[in-house]
XYZ file of C-alpha atoms in Angstrom:
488
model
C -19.146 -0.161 -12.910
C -17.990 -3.413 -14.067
C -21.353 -5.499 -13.182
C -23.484 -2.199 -14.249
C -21.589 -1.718 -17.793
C -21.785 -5.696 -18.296
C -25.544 -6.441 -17.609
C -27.083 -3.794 -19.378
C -25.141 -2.391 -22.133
C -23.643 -3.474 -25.332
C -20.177 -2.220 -24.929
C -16.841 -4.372 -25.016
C -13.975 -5.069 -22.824
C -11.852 -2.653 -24.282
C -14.855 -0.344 -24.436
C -14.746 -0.616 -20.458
C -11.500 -0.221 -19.873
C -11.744 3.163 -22.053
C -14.285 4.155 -19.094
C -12.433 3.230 -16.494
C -9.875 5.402 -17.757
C -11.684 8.143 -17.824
C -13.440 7.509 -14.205
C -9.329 7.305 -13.342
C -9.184 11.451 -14.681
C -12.578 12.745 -14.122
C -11.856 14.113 -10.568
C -9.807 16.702 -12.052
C -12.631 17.680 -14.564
C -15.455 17.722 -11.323
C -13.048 20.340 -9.678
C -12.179 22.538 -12.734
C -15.660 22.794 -13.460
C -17.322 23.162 -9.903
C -19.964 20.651 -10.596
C -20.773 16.889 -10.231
C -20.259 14.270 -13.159
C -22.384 11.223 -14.158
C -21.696 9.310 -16.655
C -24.637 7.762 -18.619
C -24.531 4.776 -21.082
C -27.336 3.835 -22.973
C -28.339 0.105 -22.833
C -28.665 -2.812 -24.797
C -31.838 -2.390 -26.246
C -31.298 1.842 -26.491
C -34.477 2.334 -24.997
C -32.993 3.855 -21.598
C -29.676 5.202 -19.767
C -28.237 3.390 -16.956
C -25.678 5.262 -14.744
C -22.488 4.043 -13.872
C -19.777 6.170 -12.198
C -20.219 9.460 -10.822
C -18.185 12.015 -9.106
C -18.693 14.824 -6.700
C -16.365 18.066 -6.766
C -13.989 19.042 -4.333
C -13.989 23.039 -4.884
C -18.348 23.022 -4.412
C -21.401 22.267 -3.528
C -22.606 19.333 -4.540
C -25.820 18.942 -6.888
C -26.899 15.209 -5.935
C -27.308 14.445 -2.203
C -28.279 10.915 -3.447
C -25.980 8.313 -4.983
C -26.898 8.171 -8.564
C -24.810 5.178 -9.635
C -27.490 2.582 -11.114
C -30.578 4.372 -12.137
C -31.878 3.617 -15.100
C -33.941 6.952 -16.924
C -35.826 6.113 -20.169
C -34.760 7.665 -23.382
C -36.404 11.073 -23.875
C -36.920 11.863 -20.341
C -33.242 14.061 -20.191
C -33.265 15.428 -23.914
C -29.617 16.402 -23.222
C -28.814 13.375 -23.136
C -30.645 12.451 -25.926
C -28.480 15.410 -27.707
C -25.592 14.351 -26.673
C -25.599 10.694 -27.707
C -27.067 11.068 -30.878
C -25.202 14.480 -32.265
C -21.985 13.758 -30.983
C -21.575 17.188 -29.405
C -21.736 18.880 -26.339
C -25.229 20.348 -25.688
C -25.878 23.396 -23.288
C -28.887 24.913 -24.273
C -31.860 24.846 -21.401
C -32.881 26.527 -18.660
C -31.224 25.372 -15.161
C -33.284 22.749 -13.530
C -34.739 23.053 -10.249
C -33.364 20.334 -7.445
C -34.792 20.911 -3.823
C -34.680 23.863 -3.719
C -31.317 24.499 -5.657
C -30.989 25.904 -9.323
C -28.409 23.263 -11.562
C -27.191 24.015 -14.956
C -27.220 20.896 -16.697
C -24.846 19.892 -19.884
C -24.184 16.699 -21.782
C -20.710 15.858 -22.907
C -20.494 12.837 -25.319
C -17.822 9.987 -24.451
C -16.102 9.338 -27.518
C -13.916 6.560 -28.366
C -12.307 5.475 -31.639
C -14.712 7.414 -33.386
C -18.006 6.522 -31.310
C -19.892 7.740 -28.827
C -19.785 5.497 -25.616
C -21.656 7.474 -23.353
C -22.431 10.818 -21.994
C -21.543 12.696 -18.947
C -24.230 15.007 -17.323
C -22.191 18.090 -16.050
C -24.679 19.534 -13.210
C -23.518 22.382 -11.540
C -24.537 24.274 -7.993
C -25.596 27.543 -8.899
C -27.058 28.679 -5.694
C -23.612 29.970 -4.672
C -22.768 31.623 -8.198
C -21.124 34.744 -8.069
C -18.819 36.543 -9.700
C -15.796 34.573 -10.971
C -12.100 35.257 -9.902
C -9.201 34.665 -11.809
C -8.364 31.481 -10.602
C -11.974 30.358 -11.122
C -11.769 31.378 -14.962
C -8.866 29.584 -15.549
C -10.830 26.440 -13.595
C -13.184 26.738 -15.673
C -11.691 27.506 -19.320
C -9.337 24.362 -18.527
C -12.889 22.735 -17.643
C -13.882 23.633 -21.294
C -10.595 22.351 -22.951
C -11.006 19.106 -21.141
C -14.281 18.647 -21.822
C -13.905 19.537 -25.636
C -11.432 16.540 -25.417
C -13.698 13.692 -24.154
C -15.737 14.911 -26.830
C -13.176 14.505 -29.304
C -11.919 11.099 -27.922
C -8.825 12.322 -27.390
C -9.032 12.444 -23.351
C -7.920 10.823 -21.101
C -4.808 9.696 -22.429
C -4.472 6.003 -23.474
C -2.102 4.062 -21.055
C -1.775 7.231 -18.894
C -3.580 5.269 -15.905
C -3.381 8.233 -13.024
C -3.609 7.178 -9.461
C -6.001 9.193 -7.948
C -4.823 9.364 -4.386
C -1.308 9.866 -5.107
C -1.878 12.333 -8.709
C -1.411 15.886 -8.077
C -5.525 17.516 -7.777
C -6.113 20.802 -9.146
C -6.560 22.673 -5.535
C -2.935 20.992 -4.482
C -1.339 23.906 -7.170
C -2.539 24.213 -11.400
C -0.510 26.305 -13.338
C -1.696 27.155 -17.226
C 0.368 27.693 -20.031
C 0.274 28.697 -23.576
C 1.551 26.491 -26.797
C 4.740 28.218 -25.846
C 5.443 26.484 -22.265
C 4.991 30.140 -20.843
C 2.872 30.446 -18.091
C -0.379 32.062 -18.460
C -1.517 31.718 -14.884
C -0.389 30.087 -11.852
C -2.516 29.486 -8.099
C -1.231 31.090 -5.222
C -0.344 27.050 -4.408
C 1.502 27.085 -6.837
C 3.297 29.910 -6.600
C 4.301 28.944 -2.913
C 5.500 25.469 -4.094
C 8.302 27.128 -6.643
C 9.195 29.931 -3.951
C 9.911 27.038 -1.779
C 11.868 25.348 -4.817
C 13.596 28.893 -4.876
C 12.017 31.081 -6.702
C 12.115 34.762 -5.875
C 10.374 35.964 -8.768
C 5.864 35.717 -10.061
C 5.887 32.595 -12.091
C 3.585 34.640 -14.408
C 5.240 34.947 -18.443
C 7.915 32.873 -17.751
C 9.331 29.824 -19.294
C 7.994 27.003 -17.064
C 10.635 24.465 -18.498
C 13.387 26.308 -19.089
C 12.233 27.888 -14.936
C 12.098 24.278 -13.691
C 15.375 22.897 -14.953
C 17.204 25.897 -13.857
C 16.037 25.457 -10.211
C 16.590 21.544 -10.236
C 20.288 21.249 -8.847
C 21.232 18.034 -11.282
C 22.623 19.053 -14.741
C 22.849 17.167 -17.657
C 20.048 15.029 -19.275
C 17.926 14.816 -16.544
C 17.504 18.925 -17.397
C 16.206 18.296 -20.206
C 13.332 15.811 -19.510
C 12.325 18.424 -16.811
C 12.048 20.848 -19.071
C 9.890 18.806 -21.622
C 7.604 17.943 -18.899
C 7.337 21.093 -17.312
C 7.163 22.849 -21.256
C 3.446 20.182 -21.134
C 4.420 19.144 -24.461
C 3.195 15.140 -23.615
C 1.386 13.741 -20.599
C 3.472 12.684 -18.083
C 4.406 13.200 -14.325
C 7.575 13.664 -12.257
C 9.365 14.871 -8.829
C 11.742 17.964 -8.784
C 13.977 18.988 -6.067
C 15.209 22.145 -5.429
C 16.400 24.625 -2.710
C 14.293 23.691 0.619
C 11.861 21.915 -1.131
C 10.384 18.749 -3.543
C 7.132 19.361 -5.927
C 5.621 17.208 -7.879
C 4.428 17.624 -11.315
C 1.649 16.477 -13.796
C 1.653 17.341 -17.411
C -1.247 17.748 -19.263
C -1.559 19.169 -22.720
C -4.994 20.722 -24.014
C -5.951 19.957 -27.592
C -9.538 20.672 -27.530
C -9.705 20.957 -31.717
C -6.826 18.604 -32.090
C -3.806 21.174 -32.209
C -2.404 21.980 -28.789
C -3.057 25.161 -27.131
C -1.296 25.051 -24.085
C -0.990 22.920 -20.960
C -2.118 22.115 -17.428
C 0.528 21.608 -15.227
C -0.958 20.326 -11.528
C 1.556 20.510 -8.762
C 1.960 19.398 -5.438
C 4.724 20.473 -2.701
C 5.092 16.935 -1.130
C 8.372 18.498 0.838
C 7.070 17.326 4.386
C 6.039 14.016 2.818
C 9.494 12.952 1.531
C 11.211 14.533 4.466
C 9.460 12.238 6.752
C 9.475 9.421 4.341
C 13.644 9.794 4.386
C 13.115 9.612 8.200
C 11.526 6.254 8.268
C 14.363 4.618 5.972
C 16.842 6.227 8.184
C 15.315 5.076 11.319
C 14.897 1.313 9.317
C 18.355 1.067 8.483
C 19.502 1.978 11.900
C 16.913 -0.856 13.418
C 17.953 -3.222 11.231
C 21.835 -2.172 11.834
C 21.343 -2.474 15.553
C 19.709 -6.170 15.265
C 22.785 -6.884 12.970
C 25.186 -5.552 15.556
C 23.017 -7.822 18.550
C 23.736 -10.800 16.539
C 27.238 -10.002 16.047
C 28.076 -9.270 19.662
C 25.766 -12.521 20.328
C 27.865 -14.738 18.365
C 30.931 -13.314 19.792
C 29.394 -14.032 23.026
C 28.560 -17.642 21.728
C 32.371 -18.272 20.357
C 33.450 -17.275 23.896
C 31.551 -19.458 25.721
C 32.735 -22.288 22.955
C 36.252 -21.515 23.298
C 35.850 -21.635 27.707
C 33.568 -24.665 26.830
C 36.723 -26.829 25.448
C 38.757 -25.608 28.512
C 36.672 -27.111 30.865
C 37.717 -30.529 32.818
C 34.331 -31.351 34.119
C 31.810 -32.601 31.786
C 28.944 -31.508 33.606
C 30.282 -27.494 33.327
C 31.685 -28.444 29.316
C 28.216 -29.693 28.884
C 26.587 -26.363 30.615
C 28.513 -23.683 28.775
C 27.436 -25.534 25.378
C 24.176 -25.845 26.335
C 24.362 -21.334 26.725
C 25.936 -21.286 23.967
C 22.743 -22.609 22.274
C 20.515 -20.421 23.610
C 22.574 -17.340 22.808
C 22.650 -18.981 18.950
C 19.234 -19.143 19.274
C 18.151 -15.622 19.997
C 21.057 -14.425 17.762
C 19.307 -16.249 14.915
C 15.869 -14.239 15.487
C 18.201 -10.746 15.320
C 19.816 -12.030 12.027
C 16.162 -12.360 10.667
C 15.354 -8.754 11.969
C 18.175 -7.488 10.729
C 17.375 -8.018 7.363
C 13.284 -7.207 7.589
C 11.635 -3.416 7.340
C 9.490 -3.992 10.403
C 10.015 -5.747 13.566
C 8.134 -9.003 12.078
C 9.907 -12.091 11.353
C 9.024 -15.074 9.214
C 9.628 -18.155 12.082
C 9.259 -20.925 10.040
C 13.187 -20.429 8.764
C 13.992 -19.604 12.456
C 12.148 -22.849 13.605
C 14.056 -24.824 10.766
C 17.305 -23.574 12.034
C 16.922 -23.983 15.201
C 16.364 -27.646 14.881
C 19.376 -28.159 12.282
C 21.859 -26.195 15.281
C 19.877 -28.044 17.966
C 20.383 -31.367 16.109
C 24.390 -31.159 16.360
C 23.949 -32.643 19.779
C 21.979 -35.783 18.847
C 23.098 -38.706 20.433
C 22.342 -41.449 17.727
C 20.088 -41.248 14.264
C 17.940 -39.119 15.487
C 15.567 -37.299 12.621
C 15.013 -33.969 13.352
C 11.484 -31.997 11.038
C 9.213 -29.862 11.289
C 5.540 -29.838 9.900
C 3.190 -27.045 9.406
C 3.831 -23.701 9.408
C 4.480 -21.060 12.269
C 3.851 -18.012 9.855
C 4.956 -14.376 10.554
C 5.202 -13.498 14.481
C 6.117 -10.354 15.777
C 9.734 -9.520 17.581
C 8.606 -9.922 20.677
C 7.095 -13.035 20.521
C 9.726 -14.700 18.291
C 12.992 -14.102 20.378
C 11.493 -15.878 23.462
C 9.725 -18.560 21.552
C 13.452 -19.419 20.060
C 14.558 -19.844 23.136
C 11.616 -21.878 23.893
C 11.960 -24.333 21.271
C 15.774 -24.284 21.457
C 15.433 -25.519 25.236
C 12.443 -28.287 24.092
C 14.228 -29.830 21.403
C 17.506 -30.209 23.471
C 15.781 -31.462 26.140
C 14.448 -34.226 24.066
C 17.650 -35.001 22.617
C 19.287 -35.370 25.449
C 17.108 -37.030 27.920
C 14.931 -39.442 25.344
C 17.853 -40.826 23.654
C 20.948 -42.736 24.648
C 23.506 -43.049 22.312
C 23.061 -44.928 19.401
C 19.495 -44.833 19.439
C 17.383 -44.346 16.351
C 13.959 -41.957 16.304
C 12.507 -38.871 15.388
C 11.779 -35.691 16.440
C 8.782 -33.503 15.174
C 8.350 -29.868 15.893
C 4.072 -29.699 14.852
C 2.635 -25.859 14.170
C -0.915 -24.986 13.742
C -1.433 -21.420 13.789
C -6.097 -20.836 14.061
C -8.234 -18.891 15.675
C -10.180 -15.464 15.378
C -8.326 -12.121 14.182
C -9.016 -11.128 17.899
C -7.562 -13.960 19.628
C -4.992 -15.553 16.916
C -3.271 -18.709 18.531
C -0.233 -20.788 17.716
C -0.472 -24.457 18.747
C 2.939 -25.867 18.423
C 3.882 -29.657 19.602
C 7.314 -31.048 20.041
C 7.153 -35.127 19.934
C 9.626 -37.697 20.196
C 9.625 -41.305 20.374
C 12.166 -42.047 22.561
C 12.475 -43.470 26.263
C 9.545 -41.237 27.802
C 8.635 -39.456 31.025
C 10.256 -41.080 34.249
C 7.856 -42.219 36.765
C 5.622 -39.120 38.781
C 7.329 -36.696 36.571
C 5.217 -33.310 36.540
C 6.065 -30.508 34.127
C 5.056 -27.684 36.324
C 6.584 -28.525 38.793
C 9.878 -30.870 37.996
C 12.719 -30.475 35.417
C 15.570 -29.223 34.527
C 16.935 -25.117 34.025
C 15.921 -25.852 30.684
C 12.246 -26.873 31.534
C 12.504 -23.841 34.197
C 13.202 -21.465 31.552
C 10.559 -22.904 29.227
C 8.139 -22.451 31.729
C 9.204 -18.781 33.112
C 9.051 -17.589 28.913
C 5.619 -19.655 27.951
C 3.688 -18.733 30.830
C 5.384 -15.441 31.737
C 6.772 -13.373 28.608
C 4.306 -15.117 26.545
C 1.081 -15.465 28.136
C 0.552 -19.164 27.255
C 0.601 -22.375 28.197
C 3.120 -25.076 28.581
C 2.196 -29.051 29.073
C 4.431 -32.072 29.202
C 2.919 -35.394 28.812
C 3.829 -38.882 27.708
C 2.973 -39.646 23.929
C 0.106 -41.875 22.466
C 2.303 -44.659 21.885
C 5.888 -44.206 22.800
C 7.867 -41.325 23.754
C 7.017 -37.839 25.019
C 4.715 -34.939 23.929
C 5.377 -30.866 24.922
C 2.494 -28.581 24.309
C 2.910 -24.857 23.404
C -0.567 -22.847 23.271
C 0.706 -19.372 22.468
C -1.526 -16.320 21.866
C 0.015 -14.735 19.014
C -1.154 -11.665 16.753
C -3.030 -11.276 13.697
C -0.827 -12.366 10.580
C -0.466 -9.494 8.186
């Protein structure tokens, strides 16, 4: 509409937004009124019509099996429109037009905004499936009328009463109509069964809708009262209300159609099942997250245990062991802290990465500068807890075995995360520049538990690959290609 409104007519910004305001509301005028909406603006040079929104009903047949949006007619060729524009009114008079086949009624209602007319919207209604009307279908379509009367006026929709479609009450979910009083006139059997659910035991029909509303919401006090305004449809405006067994919620709308208000819409929706389920998934979040919290507490218990046997120890080979588990349990115990403190099971590594290296670096042997460069991104439980561990055992292998004490270096942890959607990878590299490889050394087959256990998660739990070869100019270089999943 935007492009449409902008290339071929003369109307402003604020103009625009006045459209797409009404293009926000206009699904509830389609359905009161059975019939499909286009809305016509004349152009720049007010020689032709250009069409920029339109919307198909939900309660009948349509009228257009084509998509109208962007035709241009020339001025004269729909006289309603014509009407319309240049009266200011809404025009009804002809006979129904004949579309494939299919009688439509066509009428014009004028756009009207601060006084002028923007546009018009062509009303065509379906009347190969007229018949006659039921109750609910009057009210439909005398709240049709009201409405309509109002975009005429320029007093619908409301300004900086943006509705969001998907999550705004529609008039099949439940409409209720009431007089200038707040009592209701009439009330869909959808509605009806959202109050009985609420608690009602009584018709909804002549009673106080407010007054009804507030008495079935448990809370007292103030919050009573703005129920009962709402409810009563003096101003636009929406709300939830619990009650009994069940949660509705509610969407004002008052109907001025000459200025002075009449009465009200009030569109409802029971959205019990929604909020039950939606109080489900917190609950089962909080316990998720309180079970990662309680991991990393029994974790660091564990870790503190193996510290305290740790400074028992006579051998330094067995002292040097139980620290060296103790790392690894601080490592996955950091990923569970992170978890514990997310709403899904996705993790943010880069802090992970960053912490591991400042608990790895306690063990350094000299000045040994410990960063990291690029960025790991957001990784999913199951990959993160074993590529801790991974990067925990990497690092402290490089500390330990390319240094001798009082050395000086570095140590860089590299991440490159590329590929397709499909087939995401993470490229990390862990270089040093310290003493090197020893002579014939082979990563897959050679090394340490640590380099056992990097290889056993990498190629294993992980699905990747691990390399370990000497460095371009001095030290040693570990490869980590790691298939990893899209980044959301």
């Amino acid at each position: 509409m935007n492009d449409l409104v902008r290339q071929h007519t003369a109307l402003s910004e604020s103009d625009l937004e006045w459209l797409h305001l009404l293009v926000s509301e206009w699904q509830l005028l389609s359905d009161l009124s059975f019939a499909d909406l286009v809305l016509w603006v004349p152009t720049l040079d007010g020689t032709r019509y250009v069409s920029v929104a339109q919307m198909r009903p939900n309660t009948g047949p349509t009228s257009y099996q084509d998509d109208m949006v962007g035709h241009l007619v020339p001025r004269g060729r729909r006289p309603l429109l014509d009407a319309a524009l240049d009266e200011g009114r809404i025009v009804r008079e002809g006979d129904p037009e004949w579309r494939e086949e299919v009688p439509v009624r066509v009428e014009s209602i004028p756009v009207r905004r601060e006084g002028r007319v923007l546009g018009v919207i062509a009303r065509n209604t379906n009347l190969l499936t007229v018949r006659t009307p039921s109750r609910l279908e009057l009210t439909y379509l005398q709240s049709a009328s009201d409405l309509a009367q109002m975009i005429a006026a320029g007093s619908f929709p409301f300004p900086g009463q943006q509705v969001d479609m998907d999550a705004s009450p529609r008039a099949g979910d439940g409409l209720i109509r009431l007089d200038a009083e707040g009592v209701v006139q009439y009330a869909s059997p959808n509605a009806l069964s959202a109050y009985h659910r609420l608690g009602l035991a009584s018709d909804l029909v002549g009673q106080h809708l407010g007054q009804l509303t507030a008495d079935l919401a448990p809370s007292r006090g103030p919050v009573d009262e703005a129920i009962a305004k709402l409810a009563s449809g003096y101003a636009p405006r929406e709300a939830e209300v619990e009650g009994g067994d069940g949660v509705i919620q509610l969407r004002a709308i008052p109907l001025k159609p000459k200025g002075t208000r009449i009465g009200s819409l009030v569109l409802l929706r029971d959205v019990t099942e929604l909020r039950r389920r939606e109080r489900e998934l917190i609950t089962k979040d909080a316990t998720i997250r309180e079970i990662h919290h309680r991991v990393k507490n029994n974790l660091q218990t564990v870790a503190a245990l193996l510290r305290l046997q740790a400074r028992r120890m006579d051998s330094d080979q067995g002292r040097e062991a139980l620290n060296e588990a103790v790392r690894r349990v601080g490592s996955i115990a950091i990923v569970h802290e992170t978890l514990s403190q997310n709403l899904d099971e996705r993790v943010q590594f880069d802090e992970i990465a960053d912490r591991v290296l400042a608990m790895v670096a306690e063990i350094s042997p000299g000045r040994i500068d410990c960063r990291r460069t690029g960025r790991f991104g957001i990784l999913d439980a199951e990959v993160a807890t074993p590529l801790s561990m991974v990067l925990t055992e990497v690092l402290q292998n490089a500390l330990e075995h390319a240094f001798v004490p009082g050395d000086e270096g570095s140590v860089e942890v590299a991440a490159l995360r590329g590929g397709t959607r499909e087939d995401s990878r993470l490229l990390i590299t862990v270089r040093d520049d310290g003493r090197g490889l020893p002579e014939g050394f082979d990563a897959q087959r050679t090394g340490n538990l640590g380099l056992q256990i990097v290889r056993t998660l990498v190629e294993g739990e992980l699905g990747g690959n691990f390399d370990m070869v000497p460095a371009a100019e001095r030290g040693t270089k570990v490869v980590l290609d790691i298939p990893v999943g899209p980044e959301k």
